[in-house]
PDB file of C-alpha atoms in Angstrom:
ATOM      1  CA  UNK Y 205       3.416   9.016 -15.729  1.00  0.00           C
ATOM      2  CA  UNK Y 206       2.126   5.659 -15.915  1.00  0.00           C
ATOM      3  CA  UNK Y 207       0.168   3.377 -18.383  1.00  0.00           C
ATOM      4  CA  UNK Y 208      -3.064   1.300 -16.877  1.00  0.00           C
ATOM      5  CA  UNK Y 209      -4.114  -1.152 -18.154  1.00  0.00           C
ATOM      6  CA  UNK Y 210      -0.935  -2.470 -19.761  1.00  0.00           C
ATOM      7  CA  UNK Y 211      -2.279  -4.252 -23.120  1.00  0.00           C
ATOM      8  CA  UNK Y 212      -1.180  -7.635 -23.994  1.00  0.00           C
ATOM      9  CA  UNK Y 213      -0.064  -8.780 -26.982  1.00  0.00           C
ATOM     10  CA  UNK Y 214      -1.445 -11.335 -28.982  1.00  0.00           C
ATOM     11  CA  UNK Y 215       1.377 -13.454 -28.083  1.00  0.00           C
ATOM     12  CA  UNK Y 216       1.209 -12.880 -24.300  1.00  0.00           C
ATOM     13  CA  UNK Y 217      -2.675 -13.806 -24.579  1.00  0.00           C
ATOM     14  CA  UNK Y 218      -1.606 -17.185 -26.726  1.00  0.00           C
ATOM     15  CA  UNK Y 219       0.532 -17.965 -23.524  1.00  0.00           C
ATOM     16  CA  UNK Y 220      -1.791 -17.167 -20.582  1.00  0.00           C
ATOM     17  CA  UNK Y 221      -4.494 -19.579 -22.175  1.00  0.00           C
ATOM     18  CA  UNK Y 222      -2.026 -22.162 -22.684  1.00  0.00           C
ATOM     19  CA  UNK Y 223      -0.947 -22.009 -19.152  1.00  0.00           C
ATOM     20  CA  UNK Y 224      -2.348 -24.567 -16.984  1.00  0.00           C
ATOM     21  CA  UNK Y 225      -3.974 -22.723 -14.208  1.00  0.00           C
ATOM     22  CA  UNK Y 226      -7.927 -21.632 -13.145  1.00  0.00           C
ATOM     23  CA  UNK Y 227      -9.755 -20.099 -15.683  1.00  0.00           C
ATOM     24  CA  UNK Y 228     -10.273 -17.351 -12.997  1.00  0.00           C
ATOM     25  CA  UNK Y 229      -7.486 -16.339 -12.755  1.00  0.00           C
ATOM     26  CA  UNK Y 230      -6.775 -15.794 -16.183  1.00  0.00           C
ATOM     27  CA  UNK Y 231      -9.809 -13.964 -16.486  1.00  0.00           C
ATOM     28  CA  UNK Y 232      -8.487 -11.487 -13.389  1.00  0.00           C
ATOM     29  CA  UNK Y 233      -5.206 -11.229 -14.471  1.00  0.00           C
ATOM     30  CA  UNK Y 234      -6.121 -10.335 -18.168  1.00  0.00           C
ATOM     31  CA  UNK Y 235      -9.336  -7.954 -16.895  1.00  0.00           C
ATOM     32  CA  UNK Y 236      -7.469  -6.025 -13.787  1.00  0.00           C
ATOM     33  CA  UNK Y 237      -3.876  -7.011 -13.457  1.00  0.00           C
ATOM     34  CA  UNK Y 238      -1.757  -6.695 -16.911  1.00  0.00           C
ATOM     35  CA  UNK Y 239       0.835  -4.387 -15.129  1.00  0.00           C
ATOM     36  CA  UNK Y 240       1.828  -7.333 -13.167  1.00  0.00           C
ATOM     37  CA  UNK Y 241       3.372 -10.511 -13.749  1.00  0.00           C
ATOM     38  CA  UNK Y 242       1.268 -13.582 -14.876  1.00  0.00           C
ATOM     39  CA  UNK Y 243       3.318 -16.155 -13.646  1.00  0.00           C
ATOM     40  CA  UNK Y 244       3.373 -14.360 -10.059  1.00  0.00           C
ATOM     41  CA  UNK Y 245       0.190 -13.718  -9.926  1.00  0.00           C
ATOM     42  CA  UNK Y 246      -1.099 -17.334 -10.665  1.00  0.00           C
ATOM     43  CA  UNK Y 247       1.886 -18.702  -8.069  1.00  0.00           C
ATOM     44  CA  UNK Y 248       0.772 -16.307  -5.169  1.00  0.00           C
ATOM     45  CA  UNK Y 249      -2.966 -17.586  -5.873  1.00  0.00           C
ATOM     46  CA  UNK Y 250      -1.649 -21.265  -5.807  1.00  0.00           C
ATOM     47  CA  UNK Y 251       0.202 -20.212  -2.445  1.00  0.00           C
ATOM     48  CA  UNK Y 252      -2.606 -18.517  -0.704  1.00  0.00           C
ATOM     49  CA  UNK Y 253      -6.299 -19.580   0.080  1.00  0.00           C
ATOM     50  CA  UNK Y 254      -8.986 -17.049  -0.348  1.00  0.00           C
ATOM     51  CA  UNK Y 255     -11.497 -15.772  -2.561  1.00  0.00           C
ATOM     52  CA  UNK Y 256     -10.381 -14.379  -6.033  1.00  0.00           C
ATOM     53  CA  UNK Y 257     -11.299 -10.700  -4.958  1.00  0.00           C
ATOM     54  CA  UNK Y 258      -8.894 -11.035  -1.726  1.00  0.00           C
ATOM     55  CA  UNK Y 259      -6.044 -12.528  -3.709  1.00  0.00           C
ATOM     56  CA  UNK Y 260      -6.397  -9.907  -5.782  1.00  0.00           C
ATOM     57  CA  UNK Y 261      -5.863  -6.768  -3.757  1.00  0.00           C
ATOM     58  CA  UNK Y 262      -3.111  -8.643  -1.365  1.00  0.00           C
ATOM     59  CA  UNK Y 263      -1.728  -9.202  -4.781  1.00  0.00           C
ATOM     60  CA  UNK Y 264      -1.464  -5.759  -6.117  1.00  0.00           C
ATOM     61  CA  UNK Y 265      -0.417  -4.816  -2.242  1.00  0.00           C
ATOM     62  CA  UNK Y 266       2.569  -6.712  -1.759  1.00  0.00           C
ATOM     63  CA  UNK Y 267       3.694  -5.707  -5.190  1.00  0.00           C
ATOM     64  CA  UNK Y 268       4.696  -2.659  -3.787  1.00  0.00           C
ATOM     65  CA  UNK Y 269       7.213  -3.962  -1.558  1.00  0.00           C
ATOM     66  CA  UNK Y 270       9.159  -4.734  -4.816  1.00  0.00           C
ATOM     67  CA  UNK Y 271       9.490  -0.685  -4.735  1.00  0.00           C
ATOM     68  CA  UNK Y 272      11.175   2.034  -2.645  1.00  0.00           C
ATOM     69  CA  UNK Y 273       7.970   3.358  -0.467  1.00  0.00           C
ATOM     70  CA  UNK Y 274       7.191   6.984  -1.685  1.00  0.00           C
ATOM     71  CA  UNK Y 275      10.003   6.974  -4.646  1.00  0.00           C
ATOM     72  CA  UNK Y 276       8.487   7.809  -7.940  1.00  0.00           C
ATOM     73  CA  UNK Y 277       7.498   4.088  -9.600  1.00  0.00           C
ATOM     74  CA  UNK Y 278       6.257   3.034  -5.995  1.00  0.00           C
ATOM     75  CA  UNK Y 279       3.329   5.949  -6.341  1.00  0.00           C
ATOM     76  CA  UNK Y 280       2.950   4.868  -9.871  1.00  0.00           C
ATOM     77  CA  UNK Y 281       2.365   1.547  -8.462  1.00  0.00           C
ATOM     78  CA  UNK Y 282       0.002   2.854  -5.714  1.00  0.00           C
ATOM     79  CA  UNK Y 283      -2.171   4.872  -8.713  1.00  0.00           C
ATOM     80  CA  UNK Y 284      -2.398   1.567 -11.068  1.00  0.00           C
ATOM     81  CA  UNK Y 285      -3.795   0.131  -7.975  1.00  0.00           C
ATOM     82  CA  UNK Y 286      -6.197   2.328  -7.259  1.00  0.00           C
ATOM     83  CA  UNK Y 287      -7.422   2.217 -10.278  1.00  0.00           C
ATOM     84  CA  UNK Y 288      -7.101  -1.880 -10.081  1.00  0.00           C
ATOM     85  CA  UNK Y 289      -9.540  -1.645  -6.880  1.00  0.00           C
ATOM     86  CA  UNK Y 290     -12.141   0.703  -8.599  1.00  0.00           C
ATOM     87  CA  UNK Y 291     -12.678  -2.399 -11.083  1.00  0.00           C
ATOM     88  CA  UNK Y 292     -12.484  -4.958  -8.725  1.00  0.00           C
ATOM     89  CA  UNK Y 293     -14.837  -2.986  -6.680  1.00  0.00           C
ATOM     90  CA  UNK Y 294     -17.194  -1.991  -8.968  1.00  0.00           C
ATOM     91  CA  UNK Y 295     -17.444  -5.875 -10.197  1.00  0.00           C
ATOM     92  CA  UNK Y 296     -18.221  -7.284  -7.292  1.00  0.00           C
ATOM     93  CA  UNK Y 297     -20.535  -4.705  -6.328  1.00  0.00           C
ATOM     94  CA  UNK Y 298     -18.695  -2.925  -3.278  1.00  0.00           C
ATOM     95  CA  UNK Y 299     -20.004   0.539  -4.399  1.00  0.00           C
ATOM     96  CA  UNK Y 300     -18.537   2.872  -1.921  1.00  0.00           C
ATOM     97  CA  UNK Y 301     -15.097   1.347  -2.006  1.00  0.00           C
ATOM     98  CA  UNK Y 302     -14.871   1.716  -5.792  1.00  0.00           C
ATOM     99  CA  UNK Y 303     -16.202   5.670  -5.317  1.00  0.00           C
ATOM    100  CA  UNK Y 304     -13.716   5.843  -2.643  1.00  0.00           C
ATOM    101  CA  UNK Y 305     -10.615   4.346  -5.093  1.00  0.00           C
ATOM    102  CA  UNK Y 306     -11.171   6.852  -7.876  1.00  0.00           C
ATOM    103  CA  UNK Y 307     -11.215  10.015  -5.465  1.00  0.00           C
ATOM    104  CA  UNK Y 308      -7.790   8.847  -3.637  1.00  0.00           C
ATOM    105  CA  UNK Y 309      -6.382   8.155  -7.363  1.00  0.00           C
ATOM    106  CA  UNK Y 310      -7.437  11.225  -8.159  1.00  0.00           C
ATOM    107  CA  UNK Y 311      -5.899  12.951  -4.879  1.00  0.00           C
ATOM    108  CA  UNK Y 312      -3.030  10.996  -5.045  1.00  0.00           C
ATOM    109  CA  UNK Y 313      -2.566  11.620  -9.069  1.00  0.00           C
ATOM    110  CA  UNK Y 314      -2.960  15.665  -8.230  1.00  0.00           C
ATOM    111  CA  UNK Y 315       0.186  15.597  -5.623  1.00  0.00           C
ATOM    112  CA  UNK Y 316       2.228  13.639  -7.926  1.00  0.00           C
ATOM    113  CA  UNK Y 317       1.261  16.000 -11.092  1.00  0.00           C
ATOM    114  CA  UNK Y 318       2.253  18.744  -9.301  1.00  0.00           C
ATOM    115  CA  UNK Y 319       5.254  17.696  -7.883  1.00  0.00           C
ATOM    116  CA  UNK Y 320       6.461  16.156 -11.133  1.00  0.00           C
ATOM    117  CA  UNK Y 321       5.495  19.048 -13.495  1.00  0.00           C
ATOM    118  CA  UNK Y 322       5.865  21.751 -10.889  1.00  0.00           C
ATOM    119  CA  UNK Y 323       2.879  23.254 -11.496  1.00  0.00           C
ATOM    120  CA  UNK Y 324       0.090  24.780  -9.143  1.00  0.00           C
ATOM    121  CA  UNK Y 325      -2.558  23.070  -8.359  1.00  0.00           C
ATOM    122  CA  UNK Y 326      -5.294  25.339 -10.151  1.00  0.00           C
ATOM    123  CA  UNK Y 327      -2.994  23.759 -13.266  1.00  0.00           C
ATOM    124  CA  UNK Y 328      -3.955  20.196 -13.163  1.00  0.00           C
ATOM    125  CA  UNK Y 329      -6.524  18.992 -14.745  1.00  0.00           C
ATOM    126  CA  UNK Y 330      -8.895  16.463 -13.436  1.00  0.00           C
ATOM    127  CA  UNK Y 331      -7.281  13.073 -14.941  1.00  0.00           C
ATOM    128  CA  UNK Y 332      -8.606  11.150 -17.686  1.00  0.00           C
ATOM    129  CA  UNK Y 333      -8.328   8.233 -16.032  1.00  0.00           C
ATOM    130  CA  UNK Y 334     -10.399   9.458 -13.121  1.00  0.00           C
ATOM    131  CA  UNK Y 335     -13.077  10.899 -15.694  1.00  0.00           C
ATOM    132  CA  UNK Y 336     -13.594   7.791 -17.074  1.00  0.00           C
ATOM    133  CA  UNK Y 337     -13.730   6.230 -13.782  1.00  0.00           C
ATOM    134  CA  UNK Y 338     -16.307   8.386 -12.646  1.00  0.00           C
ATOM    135  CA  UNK Y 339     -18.359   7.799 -15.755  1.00  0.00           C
ATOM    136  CA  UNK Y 340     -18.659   4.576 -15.775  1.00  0.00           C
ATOM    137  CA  UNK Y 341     -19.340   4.353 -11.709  1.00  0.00           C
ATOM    138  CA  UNK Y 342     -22.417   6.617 -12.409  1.00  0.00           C
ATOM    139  CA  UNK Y 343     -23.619   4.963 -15.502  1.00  0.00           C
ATOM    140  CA  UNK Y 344     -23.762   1.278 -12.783  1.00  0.00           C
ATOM    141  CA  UNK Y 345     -24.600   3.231 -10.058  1.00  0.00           C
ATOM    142  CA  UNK Y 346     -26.589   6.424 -11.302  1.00  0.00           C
ATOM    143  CA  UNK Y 347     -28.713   6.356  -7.748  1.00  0.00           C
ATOM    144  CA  UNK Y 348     -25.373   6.281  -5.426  1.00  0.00           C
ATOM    145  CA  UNK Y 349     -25.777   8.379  -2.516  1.00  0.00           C
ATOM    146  CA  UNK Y 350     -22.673  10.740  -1.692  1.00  0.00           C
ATOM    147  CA  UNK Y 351     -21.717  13.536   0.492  1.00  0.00           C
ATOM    148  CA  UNK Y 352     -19.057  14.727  -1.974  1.00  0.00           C
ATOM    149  CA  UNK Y 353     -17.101  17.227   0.772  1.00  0.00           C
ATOM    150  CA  UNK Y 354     -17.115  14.258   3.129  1.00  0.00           C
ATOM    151  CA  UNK Y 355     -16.134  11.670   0.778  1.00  0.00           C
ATOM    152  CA  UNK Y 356     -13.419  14.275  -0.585  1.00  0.00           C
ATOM    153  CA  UNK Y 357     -12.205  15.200   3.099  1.00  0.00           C
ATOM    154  CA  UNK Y 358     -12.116  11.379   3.537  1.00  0.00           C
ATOM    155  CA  UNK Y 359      -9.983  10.683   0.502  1.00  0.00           C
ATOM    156  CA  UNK Y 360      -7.345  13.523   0.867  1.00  0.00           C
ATOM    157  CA  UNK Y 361      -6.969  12.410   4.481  1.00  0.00           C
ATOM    158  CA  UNK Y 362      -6.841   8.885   3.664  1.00  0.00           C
ATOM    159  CA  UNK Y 363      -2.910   9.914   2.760  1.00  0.00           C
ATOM    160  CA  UNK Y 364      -1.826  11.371   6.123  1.00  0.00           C
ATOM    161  CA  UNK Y 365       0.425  14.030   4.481  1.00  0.00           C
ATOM    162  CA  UNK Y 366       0.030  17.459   3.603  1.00  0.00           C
ATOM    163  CA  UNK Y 367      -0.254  18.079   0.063  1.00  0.00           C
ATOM    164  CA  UNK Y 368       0.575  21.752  -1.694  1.00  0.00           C
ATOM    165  CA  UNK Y 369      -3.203  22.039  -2.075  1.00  0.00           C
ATOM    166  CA  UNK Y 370      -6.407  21.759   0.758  1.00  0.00           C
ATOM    167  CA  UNK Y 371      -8.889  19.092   1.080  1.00  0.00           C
ATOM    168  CA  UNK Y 372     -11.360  22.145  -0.159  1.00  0.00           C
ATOM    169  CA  UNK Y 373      -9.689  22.932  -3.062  1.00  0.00           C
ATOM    170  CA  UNK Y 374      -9.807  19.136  -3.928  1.00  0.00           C
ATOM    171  CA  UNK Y 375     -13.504  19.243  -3.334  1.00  0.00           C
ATOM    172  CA  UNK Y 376     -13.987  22.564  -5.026  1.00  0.00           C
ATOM    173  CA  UNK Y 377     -12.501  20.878  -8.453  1.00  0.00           C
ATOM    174  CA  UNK Y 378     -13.974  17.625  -7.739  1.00  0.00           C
ATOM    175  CA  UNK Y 379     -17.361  19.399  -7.549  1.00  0.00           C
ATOM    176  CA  UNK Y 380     -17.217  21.245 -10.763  1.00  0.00           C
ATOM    177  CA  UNK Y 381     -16.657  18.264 -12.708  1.00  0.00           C
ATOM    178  CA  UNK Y 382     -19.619  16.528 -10.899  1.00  0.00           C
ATOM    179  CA  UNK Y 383     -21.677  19.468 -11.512  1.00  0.00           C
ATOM    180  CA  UNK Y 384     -20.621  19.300 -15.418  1.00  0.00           C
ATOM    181  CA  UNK Y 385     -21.571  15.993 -15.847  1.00  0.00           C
ATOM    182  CA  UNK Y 386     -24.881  16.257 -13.666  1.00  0.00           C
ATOM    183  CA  UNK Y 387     -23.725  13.455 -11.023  1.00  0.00           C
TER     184      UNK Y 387
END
């Protein structure tokens, strides 16, 4: 469905550090934001005051404007930055938002799965993307507390729409893998 993170070419990485801009924001674009565009992202930095990690997620957020809300590339768009605001998250050390991220991907990533391989949900399968998420939140935090049905409740909500499966069944699946992996 989608690709995240895009990876750069040799030659796009010769051009970003020969561009005259923050070092910062090189580093942020190359570690979270290779699906966008460079050149936008350093000119909406130039144009806006704030700290990096604000730039960054009104960054990723008005990038969706560029899309038609709820067609297919606009939720592709909405996963990659999900996934975007786990990392940023987990970086700067805002723990719950980061947990919080990877379980509406994961929602989010169910729906669309469903929908675009019209399949049930007892077919999909928890996402790589979310597994390694969730693996590398635990290995940083391995002391995080949780109430996984709330947080899951939370995160299905979070979307305001009625998906072809429950906020328990999302917990249910959620729960096995936690249980698997001894989170």
């Amino acid at each position: 469905m989608f690709t995240y993170p895009k990876v750069l070419r040799p030659k796009d990485l010769k051009k970003i550090s020969k561009y005259s801009c923050d070092g910062q924001i090189k580093d942020a674009y190359i570690k979270y934001l290779t699906n966008y565009s460079f050149k936008e992202f350093v000119g909406f930095c130039e144009d806006n005051e704030g700290n990096l990690e604000n730039l960054i997620y009104k960054f990723t957020d008005l990038q969706l404007e560029k899309f038609e809300p709820n067609s297919l590339i606009w939720v592709s768009h909405v996963l990659i930055n999900f996934l975007i605001y786990f990392n940023v998250n987990l970086d700067y050390e805002n723990y719950y938002d980061a947990y919080a991220s990877v379980l509406q991907f994961t929602v989010l990533f169910f729906a669309m799965r469903m929908l675009v391989a019209k399949i049930s949900f007892d077919e999909v399968d928890l996402p790589e993307h979310s597994r390694i998420c969730f693996e590398k939140f635990f290995n940083k935090c391995p002391d995080f507390k949780f109430n996984l049905k709330t947080d899951c409740n939370l995160a299905y909500k979070s979307f305001n729409n009625d998906f072809d499966f429950t906020s328990d069944e999302f917990y249910i699946k959620i729960k096995k893998h936690f249980d698997e992996c001894n989170y």
